[in-house]
mmCIF file of C-alpha atoms and ligand atoms in Angstrom:
data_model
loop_
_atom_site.group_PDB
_atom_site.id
_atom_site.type_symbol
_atom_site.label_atom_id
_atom_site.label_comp_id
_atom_site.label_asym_id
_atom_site.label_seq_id
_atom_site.Cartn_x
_atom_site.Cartn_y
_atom_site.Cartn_z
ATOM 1 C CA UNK A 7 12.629 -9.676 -2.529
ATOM 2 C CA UNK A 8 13.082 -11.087 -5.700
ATOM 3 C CA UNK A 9 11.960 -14.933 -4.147
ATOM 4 C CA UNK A 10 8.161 -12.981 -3.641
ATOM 5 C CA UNK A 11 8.558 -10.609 -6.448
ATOM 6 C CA UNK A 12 9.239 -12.180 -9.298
ATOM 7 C CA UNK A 13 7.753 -8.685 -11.492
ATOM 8 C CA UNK A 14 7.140 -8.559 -14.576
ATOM 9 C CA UNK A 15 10.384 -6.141 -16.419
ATOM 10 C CA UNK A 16 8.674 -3.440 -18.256
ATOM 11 C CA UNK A 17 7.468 -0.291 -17.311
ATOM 12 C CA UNK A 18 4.044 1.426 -17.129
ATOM 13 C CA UNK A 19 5.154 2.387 -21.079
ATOM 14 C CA UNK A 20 6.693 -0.516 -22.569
ATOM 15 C CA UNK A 21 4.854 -2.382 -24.945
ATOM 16 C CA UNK A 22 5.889 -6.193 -24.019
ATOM 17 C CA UNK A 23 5.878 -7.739 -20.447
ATOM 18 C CA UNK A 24 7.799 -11.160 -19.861
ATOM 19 C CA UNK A 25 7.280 -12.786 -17.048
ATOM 20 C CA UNK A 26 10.057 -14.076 -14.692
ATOM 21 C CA UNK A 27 8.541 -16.566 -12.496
ATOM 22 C CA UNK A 28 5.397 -18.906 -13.181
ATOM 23 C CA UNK A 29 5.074 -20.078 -10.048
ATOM 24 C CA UNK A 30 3.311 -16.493 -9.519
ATOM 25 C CA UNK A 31 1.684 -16.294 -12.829
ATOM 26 C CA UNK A 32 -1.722 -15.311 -11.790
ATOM 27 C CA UNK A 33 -3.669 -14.420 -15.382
ATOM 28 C CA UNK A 34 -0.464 -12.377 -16.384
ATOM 29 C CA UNK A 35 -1.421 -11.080 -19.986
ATOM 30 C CA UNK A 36 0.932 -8.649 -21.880
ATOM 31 C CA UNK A 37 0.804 -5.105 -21.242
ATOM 32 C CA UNK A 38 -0.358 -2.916 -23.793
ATOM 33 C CA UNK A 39 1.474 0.177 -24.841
ATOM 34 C CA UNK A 40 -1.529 2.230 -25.678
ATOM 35 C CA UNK A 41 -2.729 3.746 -22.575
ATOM 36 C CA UNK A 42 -5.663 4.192 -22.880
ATOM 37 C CA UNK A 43 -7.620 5.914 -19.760
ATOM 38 C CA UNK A 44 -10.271 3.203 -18.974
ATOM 39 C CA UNK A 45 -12.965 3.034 -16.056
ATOM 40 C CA UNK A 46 -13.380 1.089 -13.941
ATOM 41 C CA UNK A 47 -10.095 0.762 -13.279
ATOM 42 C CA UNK A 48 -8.147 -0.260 -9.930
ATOM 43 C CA UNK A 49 -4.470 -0.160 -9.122
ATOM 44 C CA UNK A 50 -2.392 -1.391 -6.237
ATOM 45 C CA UNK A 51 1.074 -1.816 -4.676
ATOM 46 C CA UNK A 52 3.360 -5.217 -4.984
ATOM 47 C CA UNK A 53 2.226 -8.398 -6.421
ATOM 48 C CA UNK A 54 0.141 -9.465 -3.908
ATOM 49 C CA UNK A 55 -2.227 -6.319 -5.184
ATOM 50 C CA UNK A 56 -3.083 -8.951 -7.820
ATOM 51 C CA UNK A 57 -5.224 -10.911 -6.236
ATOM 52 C CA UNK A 58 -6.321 -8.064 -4.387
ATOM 53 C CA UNK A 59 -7.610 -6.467 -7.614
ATOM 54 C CA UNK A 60 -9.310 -9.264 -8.530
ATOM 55 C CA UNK A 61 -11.424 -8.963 -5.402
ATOM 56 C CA UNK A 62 -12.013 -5.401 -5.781
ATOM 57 C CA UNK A 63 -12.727 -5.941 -9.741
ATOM 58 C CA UNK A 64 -15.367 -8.251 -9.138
ATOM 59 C CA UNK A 65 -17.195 -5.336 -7.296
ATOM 60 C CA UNK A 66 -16.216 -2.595 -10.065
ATOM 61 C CA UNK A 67 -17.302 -5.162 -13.205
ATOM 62 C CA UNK A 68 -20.624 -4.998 -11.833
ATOM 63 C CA UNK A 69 -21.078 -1.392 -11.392
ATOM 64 C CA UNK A 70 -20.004 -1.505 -7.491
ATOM 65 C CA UNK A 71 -18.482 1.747 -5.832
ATOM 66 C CA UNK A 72 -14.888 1.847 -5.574
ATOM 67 C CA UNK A 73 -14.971 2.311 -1.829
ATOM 68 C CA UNK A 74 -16.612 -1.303 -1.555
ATOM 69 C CA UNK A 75 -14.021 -2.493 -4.092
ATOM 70 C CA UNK A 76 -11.084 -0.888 -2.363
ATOM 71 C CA UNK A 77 -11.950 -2.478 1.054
ATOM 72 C CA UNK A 78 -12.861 -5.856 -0.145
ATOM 73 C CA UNK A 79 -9.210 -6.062 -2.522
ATOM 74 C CA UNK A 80 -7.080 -5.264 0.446
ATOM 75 C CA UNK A 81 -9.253 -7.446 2.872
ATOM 76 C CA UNK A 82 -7.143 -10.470 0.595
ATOM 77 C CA UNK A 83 -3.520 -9.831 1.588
ATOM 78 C CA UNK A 84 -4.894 -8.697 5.569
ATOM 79 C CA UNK A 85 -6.602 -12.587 5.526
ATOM 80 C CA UNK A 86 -4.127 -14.619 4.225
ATOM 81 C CA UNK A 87 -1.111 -15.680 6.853
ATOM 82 C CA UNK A 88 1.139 -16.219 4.152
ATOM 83 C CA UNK A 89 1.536 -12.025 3.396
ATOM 84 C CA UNK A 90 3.278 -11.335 6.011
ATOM 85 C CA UNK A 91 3.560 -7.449 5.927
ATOM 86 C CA UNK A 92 0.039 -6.619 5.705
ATOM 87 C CA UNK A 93 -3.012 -7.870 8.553
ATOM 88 C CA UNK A 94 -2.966 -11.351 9.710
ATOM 89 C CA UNK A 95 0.187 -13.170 9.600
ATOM 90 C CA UNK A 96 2.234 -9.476 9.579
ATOM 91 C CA UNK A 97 5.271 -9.378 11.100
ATOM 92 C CA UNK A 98 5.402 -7.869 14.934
ATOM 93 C CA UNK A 99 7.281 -5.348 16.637
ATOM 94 C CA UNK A 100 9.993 -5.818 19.002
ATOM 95 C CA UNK A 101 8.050 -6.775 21.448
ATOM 96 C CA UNK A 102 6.391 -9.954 19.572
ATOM 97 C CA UNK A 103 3.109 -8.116 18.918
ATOM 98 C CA UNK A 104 1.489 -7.744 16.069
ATOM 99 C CA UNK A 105 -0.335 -4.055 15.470
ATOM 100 C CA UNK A 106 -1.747 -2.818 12.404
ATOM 101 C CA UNK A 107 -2.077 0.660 10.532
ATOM 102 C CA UNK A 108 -5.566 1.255 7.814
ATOM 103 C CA UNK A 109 -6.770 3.927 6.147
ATOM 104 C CA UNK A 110 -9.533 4.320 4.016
ATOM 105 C CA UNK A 111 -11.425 7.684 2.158
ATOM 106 C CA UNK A 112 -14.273 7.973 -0.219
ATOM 107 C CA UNK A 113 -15.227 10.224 -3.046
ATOM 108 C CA UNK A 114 -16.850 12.480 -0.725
ATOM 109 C CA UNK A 115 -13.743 12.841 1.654
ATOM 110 C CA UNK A 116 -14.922 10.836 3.891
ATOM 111 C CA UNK A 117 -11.857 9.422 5.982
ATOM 112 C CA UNK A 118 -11.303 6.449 8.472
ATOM 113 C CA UNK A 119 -8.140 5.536 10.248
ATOM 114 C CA UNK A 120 -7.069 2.491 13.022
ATOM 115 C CA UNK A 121 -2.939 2.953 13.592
ATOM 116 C CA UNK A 122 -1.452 0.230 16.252
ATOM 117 C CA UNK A 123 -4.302 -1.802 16.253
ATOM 118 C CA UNK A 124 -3.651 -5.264 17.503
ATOM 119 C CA UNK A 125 -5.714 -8.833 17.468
ATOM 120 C CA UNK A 126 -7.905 -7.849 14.557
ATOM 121 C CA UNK A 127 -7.493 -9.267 11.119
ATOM 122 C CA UNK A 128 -9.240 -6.744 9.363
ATOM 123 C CA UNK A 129 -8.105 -3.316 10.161
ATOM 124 C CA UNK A 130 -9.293 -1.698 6.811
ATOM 125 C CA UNK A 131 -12.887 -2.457 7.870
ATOM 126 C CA UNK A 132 -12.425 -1.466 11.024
ATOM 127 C CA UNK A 133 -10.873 2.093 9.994
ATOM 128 C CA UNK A 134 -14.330 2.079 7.518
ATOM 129 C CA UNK A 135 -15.928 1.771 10.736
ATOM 130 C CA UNK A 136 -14.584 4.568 12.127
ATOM 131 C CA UNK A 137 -15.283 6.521 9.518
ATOM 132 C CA UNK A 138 -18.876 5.650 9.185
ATOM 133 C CA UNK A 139 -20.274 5.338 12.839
ATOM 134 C CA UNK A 140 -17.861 7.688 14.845
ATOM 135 C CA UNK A 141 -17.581 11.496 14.951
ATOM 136 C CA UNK A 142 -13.978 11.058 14.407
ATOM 137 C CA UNK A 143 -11.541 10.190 11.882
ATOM 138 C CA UNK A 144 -9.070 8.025 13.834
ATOM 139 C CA UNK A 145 -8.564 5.541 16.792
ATOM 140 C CA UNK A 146 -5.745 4.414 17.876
ATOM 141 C CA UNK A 147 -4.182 0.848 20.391
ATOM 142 C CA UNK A 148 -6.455 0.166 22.794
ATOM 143 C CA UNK A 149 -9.581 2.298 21.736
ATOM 144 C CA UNK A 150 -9.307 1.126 18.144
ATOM 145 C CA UNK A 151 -9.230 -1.929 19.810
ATOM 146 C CA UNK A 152 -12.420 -1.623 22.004
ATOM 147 C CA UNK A 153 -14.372 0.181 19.173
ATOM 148 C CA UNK A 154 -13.327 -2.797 16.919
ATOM 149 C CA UNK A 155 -14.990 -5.581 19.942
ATOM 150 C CA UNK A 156 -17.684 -2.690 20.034
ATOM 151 C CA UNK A 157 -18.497 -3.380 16.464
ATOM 152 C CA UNK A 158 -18.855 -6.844 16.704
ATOM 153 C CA UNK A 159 -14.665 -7.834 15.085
ATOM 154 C CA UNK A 160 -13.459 -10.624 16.658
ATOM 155 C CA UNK A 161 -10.125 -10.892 18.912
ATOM 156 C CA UNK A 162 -7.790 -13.360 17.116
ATOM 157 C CA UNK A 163 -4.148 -14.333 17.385
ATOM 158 C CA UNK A 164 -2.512 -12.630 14.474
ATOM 159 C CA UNK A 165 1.153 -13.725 15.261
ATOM 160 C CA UNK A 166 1.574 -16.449 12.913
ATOM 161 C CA UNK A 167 4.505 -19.133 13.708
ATOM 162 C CA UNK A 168 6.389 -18.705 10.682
ATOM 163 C CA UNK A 169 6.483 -14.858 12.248
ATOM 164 C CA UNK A 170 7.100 -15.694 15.920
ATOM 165 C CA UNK A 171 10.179 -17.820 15.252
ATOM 166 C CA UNK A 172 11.850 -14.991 12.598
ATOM 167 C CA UNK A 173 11.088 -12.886 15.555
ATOM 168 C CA UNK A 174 12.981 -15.261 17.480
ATOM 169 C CA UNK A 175 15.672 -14.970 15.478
ATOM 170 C CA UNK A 176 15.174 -11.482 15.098
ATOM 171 C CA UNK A 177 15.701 -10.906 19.074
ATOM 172 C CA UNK A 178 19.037 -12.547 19.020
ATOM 173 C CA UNK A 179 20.445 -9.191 17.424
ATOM 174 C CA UNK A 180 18.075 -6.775 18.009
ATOM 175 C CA UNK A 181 19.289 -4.920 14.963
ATOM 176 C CA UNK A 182 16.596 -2.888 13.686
ATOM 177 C CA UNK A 183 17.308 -2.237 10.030
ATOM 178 C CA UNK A 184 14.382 -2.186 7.617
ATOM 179 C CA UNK A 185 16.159 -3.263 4.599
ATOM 180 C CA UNK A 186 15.185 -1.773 1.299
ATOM 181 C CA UNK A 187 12.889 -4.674 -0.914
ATOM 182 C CA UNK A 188 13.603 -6.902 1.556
ATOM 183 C CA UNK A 189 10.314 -8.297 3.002
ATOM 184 C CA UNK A 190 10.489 -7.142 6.083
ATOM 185 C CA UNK A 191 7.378 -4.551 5.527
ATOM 186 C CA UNK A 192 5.347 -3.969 2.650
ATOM 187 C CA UNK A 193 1.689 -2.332 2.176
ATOM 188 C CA UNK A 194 -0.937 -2.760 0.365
ATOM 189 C CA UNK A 195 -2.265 0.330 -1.055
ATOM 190 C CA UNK A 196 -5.526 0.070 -3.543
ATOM 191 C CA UNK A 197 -6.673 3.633 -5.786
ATOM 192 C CA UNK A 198 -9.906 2.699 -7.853
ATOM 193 C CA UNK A 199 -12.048 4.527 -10.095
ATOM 194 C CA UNK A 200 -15.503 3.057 -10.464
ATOM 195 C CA UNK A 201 -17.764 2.945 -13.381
ATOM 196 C CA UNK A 202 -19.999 6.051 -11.846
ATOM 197 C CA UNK A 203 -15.986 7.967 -11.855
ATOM 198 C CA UNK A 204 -15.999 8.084 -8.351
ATOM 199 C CA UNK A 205 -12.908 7.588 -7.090
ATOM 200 C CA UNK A 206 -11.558 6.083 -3.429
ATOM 201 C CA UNK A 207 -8.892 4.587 -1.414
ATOM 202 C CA UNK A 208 -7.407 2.216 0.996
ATOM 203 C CA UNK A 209 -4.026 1.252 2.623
ATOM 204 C CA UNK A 210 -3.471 -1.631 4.861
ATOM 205 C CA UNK A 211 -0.262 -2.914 6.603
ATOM 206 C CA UNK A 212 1.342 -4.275 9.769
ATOM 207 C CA UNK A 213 4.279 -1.767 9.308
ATOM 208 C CA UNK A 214 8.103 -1.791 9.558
ATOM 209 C CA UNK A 215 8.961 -5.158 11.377
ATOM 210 C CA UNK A 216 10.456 -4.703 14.836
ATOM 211 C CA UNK A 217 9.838 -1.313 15.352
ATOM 212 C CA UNK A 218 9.231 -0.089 18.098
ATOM 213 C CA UNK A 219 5.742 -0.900 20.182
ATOM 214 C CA UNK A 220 3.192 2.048 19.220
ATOM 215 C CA UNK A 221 5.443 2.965 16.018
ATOM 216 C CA UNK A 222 3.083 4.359 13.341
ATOM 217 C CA UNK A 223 4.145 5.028 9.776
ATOM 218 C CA UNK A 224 2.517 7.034 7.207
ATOM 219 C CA UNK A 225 -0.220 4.214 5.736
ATOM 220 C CA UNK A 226 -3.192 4.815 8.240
ATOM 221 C CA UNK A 227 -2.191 9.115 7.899
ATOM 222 C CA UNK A 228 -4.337 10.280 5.418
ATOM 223 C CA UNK A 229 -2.275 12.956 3.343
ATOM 224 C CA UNK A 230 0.483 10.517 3.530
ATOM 225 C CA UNK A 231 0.175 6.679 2.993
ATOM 226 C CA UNK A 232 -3.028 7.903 1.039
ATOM 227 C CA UNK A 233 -5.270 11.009 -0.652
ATOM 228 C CA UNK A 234 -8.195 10.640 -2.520
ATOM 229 C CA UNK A 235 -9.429 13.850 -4.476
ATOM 230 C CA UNK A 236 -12.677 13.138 -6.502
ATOM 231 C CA UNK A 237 -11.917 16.408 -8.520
ATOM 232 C CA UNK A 238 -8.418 15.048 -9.348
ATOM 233 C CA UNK A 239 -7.098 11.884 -8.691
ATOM 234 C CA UNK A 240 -6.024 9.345 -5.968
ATOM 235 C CA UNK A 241 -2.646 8.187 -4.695
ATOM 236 C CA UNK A 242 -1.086 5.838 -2.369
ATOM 237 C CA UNK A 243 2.244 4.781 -0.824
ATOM 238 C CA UNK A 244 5.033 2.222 -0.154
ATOM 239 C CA UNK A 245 7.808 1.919 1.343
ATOM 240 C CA UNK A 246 9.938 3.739 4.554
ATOM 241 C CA UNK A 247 6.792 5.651 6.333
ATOM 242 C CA UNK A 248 8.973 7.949 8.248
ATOM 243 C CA UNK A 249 10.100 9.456 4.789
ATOM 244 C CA UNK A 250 6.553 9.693 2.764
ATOM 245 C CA UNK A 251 5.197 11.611 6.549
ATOM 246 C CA UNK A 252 8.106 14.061 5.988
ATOM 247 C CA UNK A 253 6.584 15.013 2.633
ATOM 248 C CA UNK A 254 2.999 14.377 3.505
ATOM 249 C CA UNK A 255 3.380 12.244 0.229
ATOM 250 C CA UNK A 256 -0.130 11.020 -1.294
ATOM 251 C CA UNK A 257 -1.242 14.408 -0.923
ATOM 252 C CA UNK A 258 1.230 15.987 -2.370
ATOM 253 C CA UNK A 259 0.974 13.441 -5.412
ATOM 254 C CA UNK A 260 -2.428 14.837 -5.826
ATOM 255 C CA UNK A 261 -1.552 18.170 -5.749
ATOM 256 C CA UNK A 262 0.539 17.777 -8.164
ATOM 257 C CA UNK A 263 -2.222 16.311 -10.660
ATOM 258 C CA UNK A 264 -4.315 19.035 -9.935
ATOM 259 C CA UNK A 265 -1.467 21.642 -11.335
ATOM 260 C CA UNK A 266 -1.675 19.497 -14.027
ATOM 261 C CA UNK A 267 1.220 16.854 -14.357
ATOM 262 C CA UNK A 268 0.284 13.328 -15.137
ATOM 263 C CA UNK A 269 -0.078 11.199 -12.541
ATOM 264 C CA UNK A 270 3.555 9.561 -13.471
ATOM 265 C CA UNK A 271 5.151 13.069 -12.965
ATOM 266 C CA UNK A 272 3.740 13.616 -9.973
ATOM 267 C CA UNK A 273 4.790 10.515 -8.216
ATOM 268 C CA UNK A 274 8.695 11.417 -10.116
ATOM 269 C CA UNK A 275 8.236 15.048 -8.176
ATOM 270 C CA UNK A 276 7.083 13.515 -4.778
ATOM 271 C CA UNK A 277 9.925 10.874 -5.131
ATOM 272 C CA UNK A 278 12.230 13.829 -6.190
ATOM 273 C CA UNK A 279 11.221 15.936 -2.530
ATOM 274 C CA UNK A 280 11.934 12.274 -0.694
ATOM 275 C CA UNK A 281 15.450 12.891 -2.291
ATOM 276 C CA UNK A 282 16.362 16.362 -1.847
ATOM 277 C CA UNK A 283 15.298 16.120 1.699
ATOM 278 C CA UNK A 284 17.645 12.774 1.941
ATOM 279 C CA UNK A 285 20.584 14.642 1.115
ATOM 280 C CA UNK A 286 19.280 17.482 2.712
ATOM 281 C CA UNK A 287 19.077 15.398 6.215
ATOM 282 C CA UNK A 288 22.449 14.059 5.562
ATOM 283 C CA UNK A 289 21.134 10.513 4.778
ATOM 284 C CA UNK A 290 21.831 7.396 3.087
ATOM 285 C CA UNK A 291 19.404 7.218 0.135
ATOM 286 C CA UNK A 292 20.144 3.865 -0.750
ATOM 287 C CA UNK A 293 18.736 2.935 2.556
ATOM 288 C CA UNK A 294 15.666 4.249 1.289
ATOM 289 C CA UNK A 295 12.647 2.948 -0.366
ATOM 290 C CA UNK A 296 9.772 4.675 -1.144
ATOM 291 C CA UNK A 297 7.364 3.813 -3.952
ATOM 292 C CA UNK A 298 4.219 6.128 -4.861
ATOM 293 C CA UNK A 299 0.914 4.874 -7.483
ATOM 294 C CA UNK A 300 -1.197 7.720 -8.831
ATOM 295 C CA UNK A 301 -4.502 7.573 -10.650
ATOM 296 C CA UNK A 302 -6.207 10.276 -12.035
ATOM 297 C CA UNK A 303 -9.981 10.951 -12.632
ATOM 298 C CA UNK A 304 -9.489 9.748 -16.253
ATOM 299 C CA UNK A 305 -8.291 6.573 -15.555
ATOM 300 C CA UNK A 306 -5.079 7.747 -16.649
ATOM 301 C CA UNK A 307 -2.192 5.733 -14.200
ATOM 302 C CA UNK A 308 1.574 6.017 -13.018
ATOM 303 C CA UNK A 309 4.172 5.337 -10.498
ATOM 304 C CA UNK A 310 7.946 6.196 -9.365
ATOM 305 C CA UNK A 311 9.796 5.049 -7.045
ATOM 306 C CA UNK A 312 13.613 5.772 -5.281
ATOM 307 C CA UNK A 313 14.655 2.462 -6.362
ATOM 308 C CA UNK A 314 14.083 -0.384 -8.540
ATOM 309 C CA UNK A 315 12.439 -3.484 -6.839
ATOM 310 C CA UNK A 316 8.945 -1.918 -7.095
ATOM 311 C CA UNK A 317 5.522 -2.916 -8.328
ATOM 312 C CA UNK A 318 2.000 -2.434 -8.825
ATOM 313 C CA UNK A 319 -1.149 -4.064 -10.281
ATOM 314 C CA UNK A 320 -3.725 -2.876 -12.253
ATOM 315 C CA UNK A 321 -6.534 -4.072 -13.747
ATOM 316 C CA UNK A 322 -8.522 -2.245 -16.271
ATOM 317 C CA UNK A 323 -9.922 -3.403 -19.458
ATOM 318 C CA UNK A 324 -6.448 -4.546 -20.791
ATOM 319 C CA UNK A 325 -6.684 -7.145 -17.629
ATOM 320 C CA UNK A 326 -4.637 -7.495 -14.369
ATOM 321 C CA UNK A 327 -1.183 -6.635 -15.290
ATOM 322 C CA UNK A 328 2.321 -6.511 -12.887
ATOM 323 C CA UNK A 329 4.164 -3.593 -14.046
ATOM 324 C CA UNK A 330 7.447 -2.244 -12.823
ATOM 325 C CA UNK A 331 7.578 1.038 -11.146
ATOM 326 C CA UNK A 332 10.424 3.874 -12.684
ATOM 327 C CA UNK A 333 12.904 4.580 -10.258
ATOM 328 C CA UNK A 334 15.453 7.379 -9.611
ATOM 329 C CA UNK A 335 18.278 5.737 -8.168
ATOM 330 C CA UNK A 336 19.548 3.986 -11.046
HETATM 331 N N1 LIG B 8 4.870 2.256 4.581
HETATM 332 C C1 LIG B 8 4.839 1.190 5.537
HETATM 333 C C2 LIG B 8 5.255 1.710 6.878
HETATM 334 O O1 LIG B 8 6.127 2.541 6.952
HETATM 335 C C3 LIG B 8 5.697 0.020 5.175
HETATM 336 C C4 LIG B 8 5.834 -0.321 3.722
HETATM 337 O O2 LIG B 8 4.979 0.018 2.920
HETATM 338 O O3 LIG B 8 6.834 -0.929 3.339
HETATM 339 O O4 LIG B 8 4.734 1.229 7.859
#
């Protein structure tokens, strides 16, 4: 993780940021201790949601809505082949394909959703789709697929080589072990609040590596991999799917705003259930990664996480900063 990751070591709170790598030193300015709640503001999961805010800020600078900011950040990581946990270029199952999970939702609670959709590189527009010219709210394999053709997305090979041969590899022991901050999955997850203070969401990925064909994890489940209350705030998720489901996470984060905690200590409380249930289950936490961003309808931010190797981006009027995520397990 750490090759990819290079984050910057400071928290959400700390007043200096220093960063570890330049080779990823997209426009990393310091972050500034005072916090101050700023719109428009947008905020997403792992480094690569740098670039991806820079997409979506061009649309928020300019007055745009954060749903159209929200789908156009995340479209970056789906396109490029070189992310290879999120859209084209994701890693595939154990069978060799590759099949993506999206969800989006809109100040209005509007909701969209594509889970094991395969040969399209842009699942987050396809789940807007959905949520815009169906009667439903999700589609899933085949009919995601045809309703994608339907609406004019083209059928591509998403299985880049790079992918294919790890597969490769990967068949030789069959071991499926999603590895905690090791890059074998990864989402994007964008919150924004536009300049109007309407708030939306989106969450893109190609899942947990070599699971198993038609596996879905919690990004395209709205309530779980993402929640979007224009009242209260917005959330999304990272990290094992199986565990943020179990606590219908994102939702839960955003409950937890509107009883009043900040959106920091409402990520620590929905991190907090992910643990009690752990040892509850009789499970390993360190095997477990799961990483939670919060936004409320201030502009006020946070995160927590199980363990450290987290990040997020945000970009607000301070710039587009890398910040480490709190974690429990310390
Ligand atoms: N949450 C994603 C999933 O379970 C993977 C990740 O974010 O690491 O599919």
């Amino acid at each position: 993780m750490t090759t990819r990751r290079n984050f910057i070591k400071t928290s959400a709170f700390a007043s200096a940021a220093l960063l570890v790598n330049k080779s990823d030193a997209a426009e990393l300015k310091l972050h500034q201790n005072s916090f101050t709640p700023s719109k428009p503001i947008v905020l997403s999961t792992w480094n690569f949601g740098l670039k991806a805010n820079e997409a979506a800020w061009e649309i928020l600078i300019k007055n745009g809505k954060a749903l159209d900011a929200v789908e156009a950040g995340v479209k970056i990581p789906e396109g490029d082949p070189t992310e290879r946990s999120v859209g084209y270029g994701g890693r595939p199952d154990r069978d060799g394909r590759v099949t993506l999970d999206a969800c989006i939702m809109d100040e209005n609670a509007n909701i969209g959703s594509v889970a094991c959709l395969e040969f399209i590189k842009h699942p987050i527009s396809v789940a807007r789709a959905v949520m815009e010219k169906t009667p439903h709210v999700m589609l899933v394999g085949d009919g995601a697929f045809q309703f994608a053709l339907s609406q004019g997305f083209k059928k591509e090979n998403l299985l880049v080589e790079a992918s294919e041969k790890e597969w490769q590899d990967w068949l030789k022991s069959s071991n499926y072990k999603p590895i905690v901050n090791i890059e074998n999955h990864d989402t994007i997850g964008m919150i924004a609040l536009d300049a109007n203070g309407d708030l939306s969401g989106a969450c893109t990925t190609s899942g947990m590596a070599y699971k198993m064909h038609g596996r879905v994890g919690d990004s395209p489940i709205i309530g779980a991999g993402l929640y979007v209350d224009n009242e209260i705030g917005a959330a999304t998720a990272t990290g094992h799917g199986e565990e943020v489901i179990r606590i219908a996470g994102c939702h839960l984060v955003v409950e937890l705003m509107r009883q009043g905690k900040s959106p920091e200590d409402a990520c620590k409380e929905a991190v907090g259930r992910v643990v009690n249930l752990t040892a509850k289950r009789k499970k390993n936490l360190k095997d477990i990664q799961v990483g939670f961003i919060a936004l409320n309808k201030k502009g006020e931010y946070g995160s927590y996480c199980v363990q450290s190797g987290f990040n997020y981006a945000v970009y607000d009027a301070n710039g587009n900063n890398l910040i480490d995520a709190d974690y429990y397990l310390k």
